């Protein structure tokens, strides 16, 4: 009962998100023409195919004996965008002058961590279009309320878990890791947000807040340069969120 153009615009925003995830992992090494080309590839070919697998009425994931469930895209949007980010980081290699921790260096200082945190909070705000919007009807009041609450709880627990875990490791309050912590919680809860309890959402987000730091450590060890943590946040926590359901 949803107008085709309305649904198309909604899916357009998801396709766009899948593409913009990739841009963060390739910061400093990808020109504008390259950005346009991979965006065409992601939004024109990769996302529509994967989206149809999971959400199309006759998609093979949707028609399995035990159906694949992903309410708002932990896998269909975030894990796919994160996987493309990983490939982009590997293909382009590290930024010039990037020295990894095992070689005596470490991640460079951010230009402006406050702007980064503000950007993260804008994303958090947008998630209320992403997750509650995926009910596709404000008349489902129970469902949209549950999704909204679960989205909030997972983001908060992800932020707190990352904040205190990072402090326990280095003895400093790390705003960057806290920002990635609430984004990790948001990504993880995106698949199960309609079905899990508030307690479940809090646990899912908290686990994501720790997992994202472990994944960032793993990329640093493997000498993969992902400046903003797109792969840990979107690929790894997208996988965790889907499995958690």
XYZ file of C-alpha atoms in Angstrom:
245
model
C 0.000 0.000 0.000
C 3.034 2.319 -0.188
C 3.379 4.476 -3.329
C 6.174 3.222 -5.554
C 7.967 6.574 -5.717
C 7.873 6.933 -1.919
C 9.419 3.503 -1.485
C 11.969 4.248 -4.223
C 13.114 7.450 -2.477
C 13.411 5.541 0.812
C 15.563 2.879 -0.841
C 17.543 5.623 -2.611
C 18.610 6.917 0.808
C 19.721 3.396 1.816
C 21.701 2.992 -1.413
C 23.304 6.379 -0.797
C 24.250 5.340 2.734
C 25.855 2.146 1.461
C 27.975 4.262 -0.884
C 28.940 7.020 1.560
C 30.196 4.470 4.112
C 32.926 3.661 1.613
C 34.092 7.262 1.254
C 35.262 7.406 4.866
C 37.601 4.434 4.520
C 39.281 5.942 1.455
C 39.805 9.457 2.821
C 42.937 11.116 1.471
C 43.582 8.597 -1.315
C 40.548 8.769 -3.623
C 39.862 11.629 -6.024
C 36.466 13.008 -6.966
C 36.246 11.053 -10.245
C 37.020 7.825 -8.374
C 34.318 8.700 -5.848
C 31.775 9.169 -8.637
C 32.740 5.891 -10.321
C 32.513 3.674 -7.242
C 29.270 5.424 -6.208
C 27.760 4.434 -9.563
C 28.959 0.867 -9.003
C 27.561 0.644 -5.468
C 24.217 2.365 -5.962
C 23.599 1.142 -9.510
C 24.595 -2.501 -9.199
C 25.795 -3.817 -5.828
C 23.151 -2.423 -3.455
C 20.113 -3.189 -5.668
C 21.214 -6.813 -6.065
C 22.011 -7.419 -2.385
C 18.899 -5.484 -1.334
C 16.740 -7.694 -3.543
C 18.320 -10.837 -2.085
C 17.357 -9.840 1.461
C 14.248 -7.704 1.011
C 12.752 -8.539 -2.380
C 9.599 -10.706 -2.278
C 11.388 -13.439 -4.243
C 14.966 -12.814 -3.033
C 16.786 -16.033 -2.229
C 17.671 -14.893 1.317
C 14.068 -13.856 1.988
C 12.668 -17.182 0.752
C 14.966 -19.548 2.667
C 13.363 -22.173 4.915
C 14.579 -20.145 7.893
C 14.197 -16.656 6.444
C 17.060 -14.180 6.673
C 15.976 -11.258 8.847
C 17.468 -7.796 8.682
C 14.902 -5.178 9.647
C 16.691 -2.009 8.543
C 19.981 -3.085 7.015
C 22.785 -4.195 9.365
C 23.837 -6.525 6.553
C 22.056 -5.222 3.460
C 23.329 -1.655 3.961
C 26.076 -1.548 6.583
C 27.977 -4.811 6.164
C 27.938 -4.389 2.387
C 29.197 -0.796 2.659
C 31.807 -1.956 5.174
C 32.964 -4.796 2.906
C 33.366 -2.362 -0.005
C 35.294 -0.074 2.372
C 37.677 -2.904 3.229
C 38.308 -3.629 -0.450
C 38.848 0.082 -1.137
C 41.344 0.404 1.724
C 43.261 -2.641 0.514
C 43.260 -1.527 -3.119
C 44.460 2.017 -2.395
C 46.934 1.164 0.361
C 47.743 3.416 3.338
C 47.979 7.193 3.205
C 51.391 8.711 2.504
C 53.464 8.800 5.673
C 51.121 6.475 7.596
C 53.192 4.427 10.061
C 51.374 1.640 11.875
C 51.577 0.803 15.566
C 53.611 -2.376 15.083
C 56.154 -0.320 13.121
C 56.581 2.265 15.857
C 53.895 4.732 14.737
C 50.150 4.941 15.208
C 47.031 6.650 13.896
C 47.657 10.366 13.180
C 45.962 12.959 15.361
C 42.512 13.989 14.092
C 42.169 17.444 12.561
C 39.110 18.334 14.673
C 37.622 15.653 16.904
C 34.743 17.939 17.944
C 33.568 18.225 14.326
C 33.878 14.456 14.044
C 31.703 13.948 17.110
C 29.128 16.436 15.806
C 29.033 14.477 12.547
C 28.459 11.285 14.530
C 25.582 12.879 16.425
C 24.001 14.022 13.148
C 24.193 10.391 12.005
C 22.545 9.288 15.262
C 19.705 11.731 14.577
C 19.356 10.399 11.037
C 19.086 6.838 12.353
C 15.553 7.626 13.546
C 14.590 7.909 9.895
C 16.590 4.788 9.130
C 15.239 2.390 11.786
C 11.751 3.604 12.795
C 11.212 4.629 9.165
C 11.691 0.998 8.152
C 8.365 0.106 9.769
C 6.967 1.904 6.664
C 3.909 2.990 8.660
C 3.463 5.286 11.644
C 0.227 3.372 12.345
C 2.335 0.499 13.722
C 2.636 2.401 16.987
C 3.883 -0.508 19.090
C 6.511 -1.435 16.518
C 7.758 2.080 15.821
C 7.982 2.820 19.560
C 9.944 -0.359 20.227
C 12.316 0.338 17.326
C 12.888 3.927 18.492
C 13.626 2.854 22.049
C 15.911 -0.010 21.017
C 17.819 2.275 18.657
C 18.409 4.771 21.461
C 19.357 2.156 24.067
C 21.891 0.414 21.822
C 23.547 3.694 20.858
C 23.848 4.741 24.504
C 25.220 1.402 25.692
C 27.661 1.282 22.753
C 28.981 4.734 23.651
C 29.336 3.903 27.343
C 31.024 0.548 26.688
C 33.550 2.141 24.324
C 34.118 5.096 26.678
C 34.911 2.994 29.748
C 36.745 0.229 27.880
C 39.046 2.788 26.225
C 39.634 4.495 29.591
C 40.525 1.159 31.192
C 43.129 0.581 28.484
C 44.860 3.958 28.269
C 43.637 5.996 31.243
C 42.118 8.745 29.084
C 38.580 9.622 27.981
C 38.576 9.136 24.193
C 35.871 11.078 22.324
C 36.760 9.489 18.982
C 36.323 5.940 20.254
C 33.158 6.953 22.110
C 31.707 8.322 18.865
C 32.556 5.110 17.038
C 31.075 3.252 20.019
C 27.613 4.755 19.628
C 27.800 4.338 15.852
C 28.719 0.682 16.414
C 25.695 0.264 18.670
C 23.466 1.882 16.056
C 24.776 -0.358 13.264
C 24.396 -3.501 15.391
C 20.809 -2.786 16.463
C 19.688 -1.961 12.897
C 18.957 -5.605 12.018
C 17.195 -6.778 15.204
C 15.606 -3.491 16.389
C 12.016 -4.543 15.642
C 12.169 -7.900 17.395
C 14.418 -7.691 20.451
C 13.566 -6.507 23.957
C 14.959 -3.299 25.495
C 17.325 -5.431 27.589
C 18.491 -7.219 24.480
C 19.119 -3.961 22.669
C 21.225 -2.654 25.568
C 23.367 -5.818 25.531
C 23.745 -5.792 21.726
C 24.918 -2.184 21.790
C 27.348 -2.751 24.670
C 28.976 -5.697 22.922
C 29.284 -3.630 19.738
C 31.018 -0.826 21.675
C 33.816 -3.228 22.648
C 33.907 -5.215 19.395
C 34.465 -2.047 17.353
C 37.653 -1.270 19.319
C 38.919 -4.819 18.897
C 38.269 -4.570 15.154
C 40.152 -1.251 14.965
C 43.083 -2.929 16.741
C 42.967 -5.780 14.220
C 43.085 -3.411 11.223
C 46.008 -1.530 12.774
C 47.848 -4.823 13.308
C 47.147 -5.922 9.721
C 48.435 -2.535 8.428
C 45.099 -1.612 6.827
C 44.549 2.157 6.815
C 40.906 2.986 7.556
C 41.004 6.607 8.786
C 37.537 6.783 10.357
C 36.912 3.157 11.324
C 34.340 2.443 8.609
C 35.232 -1.255 8.435
C 35.024 -1.914 12.211
C 31.833 0.122 12.639
C 29.884 -0.988 9.587
C 31.240 -4.379 8.475
C 32.175 -5.980 11.793
C 29.344 -4.544 13.901
C 26.877 -5.102 11.051
C 27.809 -8.783 11.134
C 27.501 -8.843 14.942
C 24.074 -7.190 14.835
C 22.730 -9.623 12.255
C 24.075 -12.648 14.144
C 22.693 -11.280 17.448
C 19.135 -11.616 16.135
